[in-house]
PDB file of C-alpha atoms in Angstrom:
ATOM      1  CA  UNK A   1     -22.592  -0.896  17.982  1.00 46.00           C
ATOM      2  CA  UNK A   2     -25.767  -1.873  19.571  1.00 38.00           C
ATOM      3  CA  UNK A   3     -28.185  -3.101  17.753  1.00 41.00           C
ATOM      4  CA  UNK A   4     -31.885  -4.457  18.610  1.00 49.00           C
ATOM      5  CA  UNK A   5     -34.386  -5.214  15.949  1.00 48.00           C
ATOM      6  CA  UNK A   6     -38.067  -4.583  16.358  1.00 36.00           C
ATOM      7  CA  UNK A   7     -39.353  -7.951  17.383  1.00 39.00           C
ATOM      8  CA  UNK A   8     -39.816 -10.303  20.188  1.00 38.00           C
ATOM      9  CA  UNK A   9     -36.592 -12.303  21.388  1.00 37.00           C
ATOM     10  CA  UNK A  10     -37.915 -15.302  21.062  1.00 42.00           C
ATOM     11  CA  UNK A  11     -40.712 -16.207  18.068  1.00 45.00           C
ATOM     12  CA  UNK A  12     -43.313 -17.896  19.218  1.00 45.00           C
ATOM     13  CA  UNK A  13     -45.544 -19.992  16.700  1.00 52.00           C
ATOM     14  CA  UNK A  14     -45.104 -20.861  13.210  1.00 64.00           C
ATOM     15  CA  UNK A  15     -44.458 -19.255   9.525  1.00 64.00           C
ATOM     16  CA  UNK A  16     -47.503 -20.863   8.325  1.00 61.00           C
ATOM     17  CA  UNK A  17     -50.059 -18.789  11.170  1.00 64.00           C
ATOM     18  CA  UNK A  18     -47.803 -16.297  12.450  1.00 67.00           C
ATOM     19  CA  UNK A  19     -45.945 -15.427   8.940  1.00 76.00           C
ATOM     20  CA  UNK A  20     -47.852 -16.311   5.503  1.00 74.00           C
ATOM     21  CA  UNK A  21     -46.890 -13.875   3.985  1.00 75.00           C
ATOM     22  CA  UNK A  22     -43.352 -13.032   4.448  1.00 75.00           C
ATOM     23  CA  UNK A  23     -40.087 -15.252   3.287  1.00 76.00           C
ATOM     24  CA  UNK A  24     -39.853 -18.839   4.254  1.00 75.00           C
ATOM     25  CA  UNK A  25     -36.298 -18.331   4.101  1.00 77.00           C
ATOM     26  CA  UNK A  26     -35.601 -15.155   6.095  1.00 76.00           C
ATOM     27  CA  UNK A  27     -38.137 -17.094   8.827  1.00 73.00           C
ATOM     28  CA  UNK A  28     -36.109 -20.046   8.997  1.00 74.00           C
ATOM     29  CA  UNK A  29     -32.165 -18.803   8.776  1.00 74.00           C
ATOM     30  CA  UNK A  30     -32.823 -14.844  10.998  1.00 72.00           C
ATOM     31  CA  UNK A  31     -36.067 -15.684  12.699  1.00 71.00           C
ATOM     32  CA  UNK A  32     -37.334 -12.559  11.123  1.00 74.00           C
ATOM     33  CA  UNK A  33     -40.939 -12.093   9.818  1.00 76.00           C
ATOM     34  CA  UNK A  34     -41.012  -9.898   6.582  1.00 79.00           C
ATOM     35  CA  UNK A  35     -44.440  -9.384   5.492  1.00 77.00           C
ATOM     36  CA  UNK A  36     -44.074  -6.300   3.294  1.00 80.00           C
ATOM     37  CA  UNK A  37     -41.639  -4.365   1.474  1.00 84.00           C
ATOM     38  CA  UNK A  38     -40.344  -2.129   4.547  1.00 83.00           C
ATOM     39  CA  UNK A  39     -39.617  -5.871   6.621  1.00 83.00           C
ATOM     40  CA  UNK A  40     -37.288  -6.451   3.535  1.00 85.00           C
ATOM     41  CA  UNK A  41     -35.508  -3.342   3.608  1.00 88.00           C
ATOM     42  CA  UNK A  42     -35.377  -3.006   6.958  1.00 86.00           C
ATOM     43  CA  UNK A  43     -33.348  -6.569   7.147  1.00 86.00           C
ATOM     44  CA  UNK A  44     -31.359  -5.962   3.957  1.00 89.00           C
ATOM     45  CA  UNK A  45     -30.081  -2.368   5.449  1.00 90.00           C
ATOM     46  CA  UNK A  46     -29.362  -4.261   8.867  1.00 87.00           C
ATOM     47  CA  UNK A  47     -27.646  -7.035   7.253  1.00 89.00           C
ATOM     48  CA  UNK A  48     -25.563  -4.669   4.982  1.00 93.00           C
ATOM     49  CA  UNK A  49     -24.657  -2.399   8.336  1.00 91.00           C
ATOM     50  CA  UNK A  50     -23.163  -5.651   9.521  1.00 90.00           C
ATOM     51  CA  UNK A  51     -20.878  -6.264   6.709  1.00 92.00           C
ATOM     52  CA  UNK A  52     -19.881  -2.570   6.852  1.00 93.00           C
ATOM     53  CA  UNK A  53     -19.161  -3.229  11.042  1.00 92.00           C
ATOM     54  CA  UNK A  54     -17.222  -6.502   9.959  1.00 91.00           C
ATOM     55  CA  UNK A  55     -14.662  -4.741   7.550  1.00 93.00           C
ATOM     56  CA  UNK A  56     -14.518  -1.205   9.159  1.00 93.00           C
ATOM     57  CA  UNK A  57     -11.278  -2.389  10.734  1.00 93.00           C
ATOM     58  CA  UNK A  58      -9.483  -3.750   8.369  1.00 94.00           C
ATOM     59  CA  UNK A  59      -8.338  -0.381   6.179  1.00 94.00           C
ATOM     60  CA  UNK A  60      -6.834   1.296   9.701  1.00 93.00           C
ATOM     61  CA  UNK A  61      -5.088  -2.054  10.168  1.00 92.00           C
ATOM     62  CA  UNK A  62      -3.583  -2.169   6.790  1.00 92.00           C
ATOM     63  CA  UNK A  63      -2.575   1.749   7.751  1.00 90.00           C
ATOM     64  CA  UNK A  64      -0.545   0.991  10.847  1.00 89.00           C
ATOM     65  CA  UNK A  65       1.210  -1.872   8.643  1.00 88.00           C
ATOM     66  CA  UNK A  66       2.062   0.831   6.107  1.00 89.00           C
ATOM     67  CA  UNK A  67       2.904   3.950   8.280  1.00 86.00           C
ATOM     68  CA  UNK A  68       4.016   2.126  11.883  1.00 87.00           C
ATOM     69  CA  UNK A  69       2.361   4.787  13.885  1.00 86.00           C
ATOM     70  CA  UNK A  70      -1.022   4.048  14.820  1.00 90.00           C
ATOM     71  CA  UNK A  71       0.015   5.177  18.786  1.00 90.00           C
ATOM     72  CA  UNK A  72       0.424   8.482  17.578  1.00 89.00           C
ATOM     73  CA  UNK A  73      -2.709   8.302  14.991  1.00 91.00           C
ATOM     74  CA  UNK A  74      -5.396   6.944  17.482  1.00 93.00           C
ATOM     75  CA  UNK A  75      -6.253   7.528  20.842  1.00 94.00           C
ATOM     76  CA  UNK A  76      -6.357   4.567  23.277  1.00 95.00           C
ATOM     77  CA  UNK A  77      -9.381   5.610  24.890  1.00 95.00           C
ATOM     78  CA  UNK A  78     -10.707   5.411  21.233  1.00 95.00           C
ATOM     79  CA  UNK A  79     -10.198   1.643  20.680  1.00 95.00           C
ATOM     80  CA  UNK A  80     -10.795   1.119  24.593  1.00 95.00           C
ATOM     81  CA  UNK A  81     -13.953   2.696  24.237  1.00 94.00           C
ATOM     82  CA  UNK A  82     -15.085   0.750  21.313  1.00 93.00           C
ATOM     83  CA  UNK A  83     -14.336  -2.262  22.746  1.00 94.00           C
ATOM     84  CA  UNK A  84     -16.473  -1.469  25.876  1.00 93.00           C
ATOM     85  CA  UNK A  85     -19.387  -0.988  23.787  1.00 92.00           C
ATOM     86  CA  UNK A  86     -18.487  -4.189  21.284  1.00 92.00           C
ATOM     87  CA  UNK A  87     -18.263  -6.216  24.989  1.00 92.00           C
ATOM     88  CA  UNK A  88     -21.843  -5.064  26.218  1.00 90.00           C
ATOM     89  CA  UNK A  89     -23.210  -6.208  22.846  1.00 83.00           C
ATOM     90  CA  UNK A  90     -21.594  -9.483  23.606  1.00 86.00           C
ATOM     91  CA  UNK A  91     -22.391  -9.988  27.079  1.00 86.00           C
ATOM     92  CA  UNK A  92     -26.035  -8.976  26.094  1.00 78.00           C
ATOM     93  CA  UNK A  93     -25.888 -11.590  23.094  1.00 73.00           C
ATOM     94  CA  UNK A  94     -25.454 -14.494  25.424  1.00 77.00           C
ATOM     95  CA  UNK A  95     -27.481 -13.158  28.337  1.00 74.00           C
ATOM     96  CA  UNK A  96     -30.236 -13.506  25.977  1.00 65.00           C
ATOM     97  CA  UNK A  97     -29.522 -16.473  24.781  1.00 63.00           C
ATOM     98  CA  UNK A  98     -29.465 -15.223  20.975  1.00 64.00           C
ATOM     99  CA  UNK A  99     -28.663 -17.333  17.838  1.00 63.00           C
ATOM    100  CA  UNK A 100     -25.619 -18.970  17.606  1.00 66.00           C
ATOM    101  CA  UNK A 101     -24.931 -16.365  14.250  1.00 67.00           C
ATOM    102  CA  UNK A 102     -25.602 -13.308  16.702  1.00 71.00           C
ATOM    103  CA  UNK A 103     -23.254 -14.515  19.542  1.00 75.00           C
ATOM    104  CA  UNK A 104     -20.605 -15.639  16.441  1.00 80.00           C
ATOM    105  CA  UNK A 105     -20.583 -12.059  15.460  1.00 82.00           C
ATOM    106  CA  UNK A 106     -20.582 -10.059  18.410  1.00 85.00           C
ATOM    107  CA  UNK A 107     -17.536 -12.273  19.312  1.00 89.00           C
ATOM    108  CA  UNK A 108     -15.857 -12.065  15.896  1.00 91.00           C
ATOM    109  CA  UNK A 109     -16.137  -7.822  16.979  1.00 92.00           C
ATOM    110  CA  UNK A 110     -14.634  -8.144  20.457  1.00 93.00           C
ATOM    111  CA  UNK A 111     -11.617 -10.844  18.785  1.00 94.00           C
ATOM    112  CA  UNK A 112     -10.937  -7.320  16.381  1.00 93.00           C
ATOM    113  CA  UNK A 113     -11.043  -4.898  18.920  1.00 94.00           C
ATOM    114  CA  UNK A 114      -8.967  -6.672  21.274  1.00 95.00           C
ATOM    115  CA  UNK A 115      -6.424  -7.333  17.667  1.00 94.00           C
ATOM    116  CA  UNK A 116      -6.870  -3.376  17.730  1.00 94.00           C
ATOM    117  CA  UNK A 117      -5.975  -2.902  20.634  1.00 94.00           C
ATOM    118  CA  UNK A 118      -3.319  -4.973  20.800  1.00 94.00           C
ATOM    119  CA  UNK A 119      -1.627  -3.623  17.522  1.00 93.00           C
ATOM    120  CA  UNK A 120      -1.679   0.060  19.240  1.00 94.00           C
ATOM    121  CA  UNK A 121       0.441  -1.271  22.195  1.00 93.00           C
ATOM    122  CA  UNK A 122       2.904  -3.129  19.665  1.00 92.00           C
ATOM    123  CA  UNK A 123       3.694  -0.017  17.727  1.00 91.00           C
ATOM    124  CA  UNK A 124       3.876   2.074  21.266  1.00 91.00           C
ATOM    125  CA  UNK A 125       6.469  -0.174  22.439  1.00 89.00           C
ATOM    126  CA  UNK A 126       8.225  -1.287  19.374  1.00 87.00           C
ATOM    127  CA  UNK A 127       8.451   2.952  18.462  1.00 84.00           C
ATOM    128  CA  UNK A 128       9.803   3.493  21.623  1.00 83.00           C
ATOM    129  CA  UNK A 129      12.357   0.292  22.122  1.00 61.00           C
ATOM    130  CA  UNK A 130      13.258  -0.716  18.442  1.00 53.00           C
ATOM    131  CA  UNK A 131      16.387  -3.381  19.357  1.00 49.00           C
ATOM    132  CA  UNK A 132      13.725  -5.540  20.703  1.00 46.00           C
ATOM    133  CA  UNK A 133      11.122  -5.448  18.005  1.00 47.00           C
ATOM    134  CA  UNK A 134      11.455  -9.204  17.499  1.00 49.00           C
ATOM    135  CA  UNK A 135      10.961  -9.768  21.307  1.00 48.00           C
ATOM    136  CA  UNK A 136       7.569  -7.675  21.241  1.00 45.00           C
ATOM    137  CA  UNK A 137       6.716  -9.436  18.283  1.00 47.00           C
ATOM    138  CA  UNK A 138       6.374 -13.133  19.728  1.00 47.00           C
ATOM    139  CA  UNK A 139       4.971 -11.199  23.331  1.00 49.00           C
ATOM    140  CA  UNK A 140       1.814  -9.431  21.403  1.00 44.00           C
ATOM    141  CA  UNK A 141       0.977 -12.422  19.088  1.00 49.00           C
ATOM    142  CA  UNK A 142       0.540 -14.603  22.346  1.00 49.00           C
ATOM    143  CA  UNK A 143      -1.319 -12.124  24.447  1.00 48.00           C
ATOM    144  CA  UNK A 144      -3.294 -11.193  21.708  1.00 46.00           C
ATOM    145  CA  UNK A 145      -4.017 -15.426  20.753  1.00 48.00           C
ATOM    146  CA  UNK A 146      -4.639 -16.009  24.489  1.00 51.00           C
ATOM    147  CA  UNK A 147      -7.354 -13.118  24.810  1.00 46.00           C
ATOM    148  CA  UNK A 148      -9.096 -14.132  21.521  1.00 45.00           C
ATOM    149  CA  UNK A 149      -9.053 -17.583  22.020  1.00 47.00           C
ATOM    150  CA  UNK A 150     -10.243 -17.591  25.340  1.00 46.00           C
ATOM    151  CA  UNK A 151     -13.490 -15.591  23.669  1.00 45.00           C
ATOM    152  CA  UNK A 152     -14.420 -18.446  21.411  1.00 45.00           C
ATOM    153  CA  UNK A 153     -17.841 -19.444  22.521  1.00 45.00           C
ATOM    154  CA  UNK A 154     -18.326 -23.316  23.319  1.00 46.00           C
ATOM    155  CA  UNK A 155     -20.961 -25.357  24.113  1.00 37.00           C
ATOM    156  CA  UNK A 156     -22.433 -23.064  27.246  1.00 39.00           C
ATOM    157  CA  UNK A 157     -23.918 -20.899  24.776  1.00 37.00           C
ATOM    158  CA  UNK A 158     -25.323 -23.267  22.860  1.00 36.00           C
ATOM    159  CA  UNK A 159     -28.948 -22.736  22.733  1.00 37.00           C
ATOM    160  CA  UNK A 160     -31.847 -25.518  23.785  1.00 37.00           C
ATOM    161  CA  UNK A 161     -33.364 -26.921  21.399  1.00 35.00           C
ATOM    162  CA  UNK A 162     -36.972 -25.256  20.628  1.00 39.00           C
ATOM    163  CA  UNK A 163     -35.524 -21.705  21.703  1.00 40.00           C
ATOM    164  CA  UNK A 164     -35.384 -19.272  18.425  1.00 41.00           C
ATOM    165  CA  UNK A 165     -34.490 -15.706  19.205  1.00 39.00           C
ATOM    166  CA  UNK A 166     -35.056 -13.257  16.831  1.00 42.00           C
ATOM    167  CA  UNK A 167     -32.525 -11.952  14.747  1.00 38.00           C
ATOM    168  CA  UNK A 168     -31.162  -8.380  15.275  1.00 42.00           C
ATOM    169  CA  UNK A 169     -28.195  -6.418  14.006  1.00 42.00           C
ATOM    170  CA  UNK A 170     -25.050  -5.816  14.444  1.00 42.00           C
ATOM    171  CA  UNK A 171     -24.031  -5.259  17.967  1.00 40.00           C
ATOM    172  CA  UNK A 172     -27.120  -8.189  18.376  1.00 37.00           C
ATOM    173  CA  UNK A 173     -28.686  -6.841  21.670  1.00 37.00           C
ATOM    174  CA  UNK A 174     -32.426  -7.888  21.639  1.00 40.00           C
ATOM    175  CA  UNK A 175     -35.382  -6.017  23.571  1.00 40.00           C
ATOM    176  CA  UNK A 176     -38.115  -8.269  23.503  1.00 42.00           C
ATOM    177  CA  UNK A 177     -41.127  -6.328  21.911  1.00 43.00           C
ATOM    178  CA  UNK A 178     -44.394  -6.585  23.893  1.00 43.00           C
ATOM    179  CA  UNK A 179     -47.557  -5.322  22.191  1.00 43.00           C
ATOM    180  CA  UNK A 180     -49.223  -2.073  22.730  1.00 51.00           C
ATOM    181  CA  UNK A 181     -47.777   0.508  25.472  1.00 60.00           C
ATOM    182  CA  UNK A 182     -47.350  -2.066  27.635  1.00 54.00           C
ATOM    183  CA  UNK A 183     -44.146  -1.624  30.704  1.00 61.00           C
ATOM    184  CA  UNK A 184     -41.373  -2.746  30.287  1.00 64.00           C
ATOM    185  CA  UNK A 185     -40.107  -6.784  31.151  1.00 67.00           C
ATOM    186  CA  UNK A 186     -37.415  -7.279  33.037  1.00 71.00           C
ATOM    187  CA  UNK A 187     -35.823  -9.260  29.835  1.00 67.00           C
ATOM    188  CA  UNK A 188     -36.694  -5.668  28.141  1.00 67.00           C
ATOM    189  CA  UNK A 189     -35.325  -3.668  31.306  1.00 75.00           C
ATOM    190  CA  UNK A 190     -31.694  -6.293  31.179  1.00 77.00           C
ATOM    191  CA  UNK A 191     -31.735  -5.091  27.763  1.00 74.00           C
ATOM    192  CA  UNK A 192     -32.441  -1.611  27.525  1.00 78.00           C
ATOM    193  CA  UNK A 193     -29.548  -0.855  30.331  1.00 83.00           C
ATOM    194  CA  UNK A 194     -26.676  -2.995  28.703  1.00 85.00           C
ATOM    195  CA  UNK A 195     -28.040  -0.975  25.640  1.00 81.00           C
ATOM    196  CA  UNK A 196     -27.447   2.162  26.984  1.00 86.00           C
ATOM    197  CA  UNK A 197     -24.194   1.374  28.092  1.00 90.00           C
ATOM    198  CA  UNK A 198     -22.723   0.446  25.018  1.00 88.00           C
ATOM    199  CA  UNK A 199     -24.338   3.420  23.291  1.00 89.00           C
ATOM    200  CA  UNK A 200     -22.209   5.476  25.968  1.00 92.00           C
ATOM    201  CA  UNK A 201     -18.962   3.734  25.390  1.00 94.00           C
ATOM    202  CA  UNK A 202     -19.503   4.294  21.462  1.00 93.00           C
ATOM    203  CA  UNK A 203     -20.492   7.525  22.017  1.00 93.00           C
ATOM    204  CA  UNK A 204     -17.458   8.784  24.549  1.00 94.00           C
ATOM    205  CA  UNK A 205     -15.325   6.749  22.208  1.00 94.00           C
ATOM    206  CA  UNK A 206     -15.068   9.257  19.421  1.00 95.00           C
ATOM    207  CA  UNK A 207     -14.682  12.206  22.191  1.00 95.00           C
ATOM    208  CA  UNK A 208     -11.088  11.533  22.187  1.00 95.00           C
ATOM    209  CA  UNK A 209     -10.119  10.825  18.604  1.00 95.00           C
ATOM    210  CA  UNK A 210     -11.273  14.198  17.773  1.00 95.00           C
ATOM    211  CA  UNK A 211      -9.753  16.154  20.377  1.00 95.00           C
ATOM    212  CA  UNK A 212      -6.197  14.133  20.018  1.00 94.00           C
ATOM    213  CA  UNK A 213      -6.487  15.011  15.902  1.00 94.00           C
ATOM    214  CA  UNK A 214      -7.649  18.656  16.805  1.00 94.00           C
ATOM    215  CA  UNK A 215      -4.150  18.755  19.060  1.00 93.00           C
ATOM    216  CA  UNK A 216      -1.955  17.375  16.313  1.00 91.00           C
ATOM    217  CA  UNK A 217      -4.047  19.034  13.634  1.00 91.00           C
ATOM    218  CA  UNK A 218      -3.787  16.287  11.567  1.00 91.00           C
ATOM    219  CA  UNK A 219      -5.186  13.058  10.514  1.00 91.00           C
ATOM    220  CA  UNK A 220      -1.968  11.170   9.840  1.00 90.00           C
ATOM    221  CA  UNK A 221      -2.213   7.100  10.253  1.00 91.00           C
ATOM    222  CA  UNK A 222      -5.611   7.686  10.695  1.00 93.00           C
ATOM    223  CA  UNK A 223      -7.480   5.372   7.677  1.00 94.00           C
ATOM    224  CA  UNK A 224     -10.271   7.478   6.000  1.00 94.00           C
ATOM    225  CA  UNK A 225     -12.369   4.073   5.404  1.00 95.00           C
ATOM    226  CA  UNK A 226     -12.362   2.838   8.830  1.00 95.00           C
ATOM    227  CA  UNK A 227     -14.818   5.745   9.698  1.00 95.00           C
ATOM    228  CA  UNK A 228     -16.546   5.696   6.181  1.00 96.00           C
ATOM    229  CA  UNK A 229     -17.344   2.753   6.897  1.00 95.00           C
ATOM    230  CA  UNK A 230     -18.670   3.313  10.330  1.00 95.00           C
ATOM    231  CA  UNK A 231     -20.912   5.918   8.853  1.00 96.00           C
ATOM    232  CA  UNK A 232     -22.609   4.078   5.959  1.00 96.00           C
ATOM    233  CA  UNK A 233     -22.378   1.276   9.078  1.00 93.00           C
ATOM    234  CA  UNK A 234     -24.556   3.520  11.523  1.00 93.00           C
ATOM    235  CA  UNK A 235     -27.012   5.270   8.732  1.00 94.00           C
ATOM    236  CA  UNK A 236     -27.924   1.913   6.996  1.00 92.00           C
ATOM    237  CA  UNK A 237     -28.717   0.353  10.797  1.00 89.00           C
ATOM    238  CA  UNK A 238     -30.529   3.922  11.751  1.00 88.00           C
ATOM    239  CA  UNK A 239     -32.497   3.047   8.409  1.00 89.00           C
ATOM    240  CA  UNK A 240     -33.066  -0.209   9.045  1.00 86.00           C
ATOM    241  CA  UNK A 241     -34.681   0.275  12.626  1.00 83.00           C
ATOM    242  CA  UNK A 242     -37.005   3.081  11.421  1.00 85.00           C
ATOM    243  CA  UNK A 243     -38.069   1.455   8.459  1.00 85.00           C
ATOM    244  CA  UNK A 244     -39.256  -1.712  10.544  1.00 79.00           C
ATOM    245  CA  UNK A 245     -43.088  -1.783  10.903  1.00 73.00           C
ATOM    246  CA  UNK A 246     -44.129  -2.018  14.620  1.00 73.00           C
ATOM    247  CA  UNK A 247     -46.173  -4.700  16.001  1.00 68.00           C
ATOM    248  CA  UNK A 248     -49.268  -5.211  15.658  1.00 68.00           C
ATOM    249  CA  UNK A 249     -50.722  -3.244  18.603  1.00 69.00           C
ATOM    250  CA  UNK A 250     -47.522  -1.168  19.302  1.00 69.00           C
ATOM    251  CA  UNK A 251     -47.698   2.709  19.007  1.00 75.00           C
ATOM    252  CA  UNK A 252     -44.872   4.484  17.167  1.00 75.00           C
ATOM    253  CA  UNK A 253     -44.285   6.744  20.120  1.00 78.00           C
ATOM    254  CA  UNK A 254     -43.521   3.512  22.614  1.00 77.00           C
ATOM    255  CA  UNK A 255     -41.776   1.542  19.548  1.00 76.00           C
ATOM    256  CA  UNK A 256     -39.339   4.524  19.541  1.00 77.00           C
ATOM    257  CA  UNK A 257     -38.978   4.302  23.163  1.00 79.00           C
ATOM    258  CA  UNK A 258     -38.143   0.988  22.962  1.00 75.00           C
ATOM    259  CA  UNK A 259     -35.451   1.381  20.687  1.00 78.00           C
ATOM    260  CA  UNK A 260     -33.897   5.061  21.974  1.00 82.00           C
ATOM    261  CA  UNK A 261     -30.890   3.716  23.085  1.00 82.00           C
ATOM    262  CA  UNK A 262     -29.549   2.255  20.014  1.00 81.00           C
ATOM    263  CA  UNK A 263     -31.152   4.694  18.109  1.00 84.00           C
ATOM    264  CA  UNK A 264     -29.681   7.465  19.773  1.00 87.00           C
ATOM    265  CA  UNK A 265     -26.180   5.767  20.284  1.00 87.00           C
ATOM    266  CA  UNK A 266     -26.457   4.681  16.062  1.00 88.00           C
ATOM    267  CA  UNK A 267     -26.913   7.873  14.801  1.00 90.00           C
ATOM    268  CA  UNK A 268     -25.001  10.054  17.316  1.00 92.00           C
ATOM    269  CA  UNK A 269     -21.975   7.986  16.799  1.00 93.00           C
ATOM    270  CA  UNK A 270     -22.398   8.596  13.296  1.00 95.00           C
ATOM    271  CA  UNK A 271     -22.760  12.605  13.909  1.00 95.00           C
ATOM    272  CA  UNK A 272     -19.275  12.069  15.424  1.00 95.00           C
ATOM    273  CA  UNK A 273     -17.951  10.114  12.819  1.00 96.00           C
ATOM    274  CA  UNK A 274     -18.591  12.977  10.369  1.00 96.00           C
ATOM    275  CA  UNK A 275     -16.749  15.320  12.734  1.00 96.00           C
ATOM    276  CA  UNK A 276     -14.079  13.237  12.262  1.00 96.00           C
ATOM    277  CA  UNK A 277     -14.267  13.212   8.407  1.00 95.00           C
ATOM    278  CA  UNK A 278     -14.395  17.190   8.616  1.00 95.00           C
ATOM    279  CA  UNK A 279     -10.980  16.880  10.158  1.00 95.00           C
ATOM    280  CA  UNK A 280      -9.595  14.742   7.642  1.00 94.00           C
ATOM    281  CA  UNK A 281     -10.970  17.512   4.891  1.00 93.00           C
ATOM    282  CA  UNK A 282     -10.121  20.729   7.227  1.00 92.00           C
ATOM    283  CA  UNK A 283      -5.929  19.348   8.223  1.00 90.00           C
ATOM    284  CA  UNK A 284      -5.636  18.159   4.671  1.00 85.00           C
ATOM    285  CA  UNK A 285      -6.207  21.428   3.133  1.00 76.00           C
ATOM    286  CA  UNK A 286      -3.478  22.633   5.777  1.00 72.00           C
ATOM    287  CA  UNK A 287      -1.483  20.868   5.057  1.00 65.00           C
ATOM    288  CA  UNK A 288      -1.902  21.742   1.306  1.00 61.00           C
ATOM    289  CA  UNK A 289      -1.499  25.171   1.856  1.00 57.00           C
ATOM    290  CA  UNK A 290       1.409  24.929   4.003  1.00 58.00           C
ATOM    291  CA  UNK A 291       3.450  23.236   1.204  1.00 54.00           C
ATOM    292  CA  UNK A 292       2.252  26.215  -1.052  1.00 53.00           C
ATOM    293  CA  UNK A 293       4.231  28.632   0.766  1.00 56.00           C
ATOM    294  CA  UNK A 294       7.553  26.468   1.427  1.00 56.00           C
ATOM    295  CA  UNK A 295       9.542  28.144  -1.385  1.00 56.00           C
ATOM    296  CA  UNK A 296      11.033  25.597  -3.969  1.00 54.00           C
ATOM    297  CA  UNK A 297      14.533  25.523  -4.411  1.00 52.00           C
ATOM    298  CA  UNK A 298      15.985  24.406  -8.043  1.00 55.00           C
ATOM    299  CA  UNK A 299      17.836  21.640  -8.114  1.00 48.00           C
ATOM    300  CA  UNK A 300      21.108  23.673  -9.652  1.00 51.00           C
ATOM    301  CA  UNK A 301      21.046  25.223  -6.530  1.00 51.00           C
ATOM    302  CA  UNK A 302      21.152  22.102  -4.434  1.00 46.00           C
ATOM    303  CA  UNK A 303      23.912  20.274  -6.444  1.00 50.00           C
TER     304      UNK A 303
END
């Protein structure tokens, strides 16, 4: 999803004047400052929110493999939607002219979604023309190589030499931080829009699952950790912006500001999320109690 930590985009200094007292290490690998005990949390929450982002895919993928209906499962505009938002994180990653570790990752998210994607329109076909299931097989493993490969970042977004942006979370967007209640830069402008924009297409995203599993009032194919994840994903990254000290200078009021859009598309995707995980409870105890009142028939009966 979206994410901008509390700091400038690019430091400016050294650890020894502008950092004594935080980690050397954290300085030199994430370009982070962590003076106190709230720096530290804030980047081990955003750091374990990025692991949980990483992974969230994996269980639903592992569920279409199993059950061979994730076009019924999921909506498209779902996974479409997700990838819109995972794309603005990406082109915002290289627009700013991130670390090579933030542009890595927002990549490594668009490569899954577009895998996502990609298995929902394998199982759409292959359900509905099952003679050719070979044919489809060798057609989506290409189209699906081609798009990811072509995403690979190379040498154009490399960063010069001297340039050190600071390191932010998962969906690696970074709004330069200026000091006090000062307007905002165009570099914080650039960033605040794509921002926005991916906090819509996360948002709208989850729109659709629920009203496709309120229509087939269930949550079959649909893999309960791929939005547990998402959740623990979205709180820990909520936590881990709110815990972060503001600048020396900064107000809370205009740090907040700053920071609405992900904020606001973080924890509102993760209000939808637990929506979802109401449905999974609510269709599951249908589905209970419509097996209660089937009648059982003895076997002697059906011999």
């Amino acid at each position: 999803m979206l994410w901008a930590l509390l700091a400038p985009l690019k430091l400016v200094g050294n650890y020894t004047t502008d950092c004594p007292n935080g980690s050397y290490f954290v300085w030199e690998i994430l370009q982070a400052c962590t003076e106190d005990a709230r720096d530290i949390a804030s980047i081990a929450l955003g750091l374990f929110s990025v692991i949980c982002f990483m992974f969230s895919a994996f269980p639903q993928c592992y569920s279409s493999y199993k059950n061979g209906n994730m076009d019924e499962a999921l909506s498209i505009w779902f996974l479409l939607g997700w990838l819109g938002g995972d794309s603005c994180n990406f082109i915002g990653a290289v627009l700013a002219q991130q670390l090579p570790l933030q542009t890595y990752t927002a990549v490594y998210y668009v490569i899954v979604d577009i895998f996502m994607v990609g298995l929902y329109w394998y199982y759409k076909v292959k359900n509905r023309s099952r003679p050719d299931g070979t044919a489809i097989n060798v057609v989506v493993m290409f189209v699906m190589l081609g798009a990811a490969g072509s995403l690979i970042p190379g040498s154009r977004v490399m960063y010069p030499i001297g340039e050190n942006p600071r390191f932010n979370k998962r969906s690696l967007l970074s709004i330069p931080q200026s000091s006090g209640n000062q307007a905002f830069t165009p570099e914080e402008i650039s960033g605040f829009v794509i921002g926005s924009f991916s906090s819509v297409f996360y948002l709208a995203s989850r729109l659709p699952q629920l009203c496709r599993n309120m229509k087939r009032k269930s949550t079959k194919g649909i893999s309960l950790s791929l939005f547990a994840l998402m959740i623990i994903g979205n709180f820990t990254y909520g936590l881990s912006v709110l815990l972060k000290v503001p600048r020396r200078g900064q107000t809370e009021v205009n740090y907040a500001v700053h920071h609405s859009p992900w904020l606001v598309g973080s924890l509102g995707t993760m209000a939808l999320d637990i929506m979802i995980l109401i449905q999974f409870a609510m269709y599951k105890k249908q589905s209970s109690e419509s097996e209660l009142l089937i009648p059982k028939v003895p076997r002697k009966q059906l011999q």
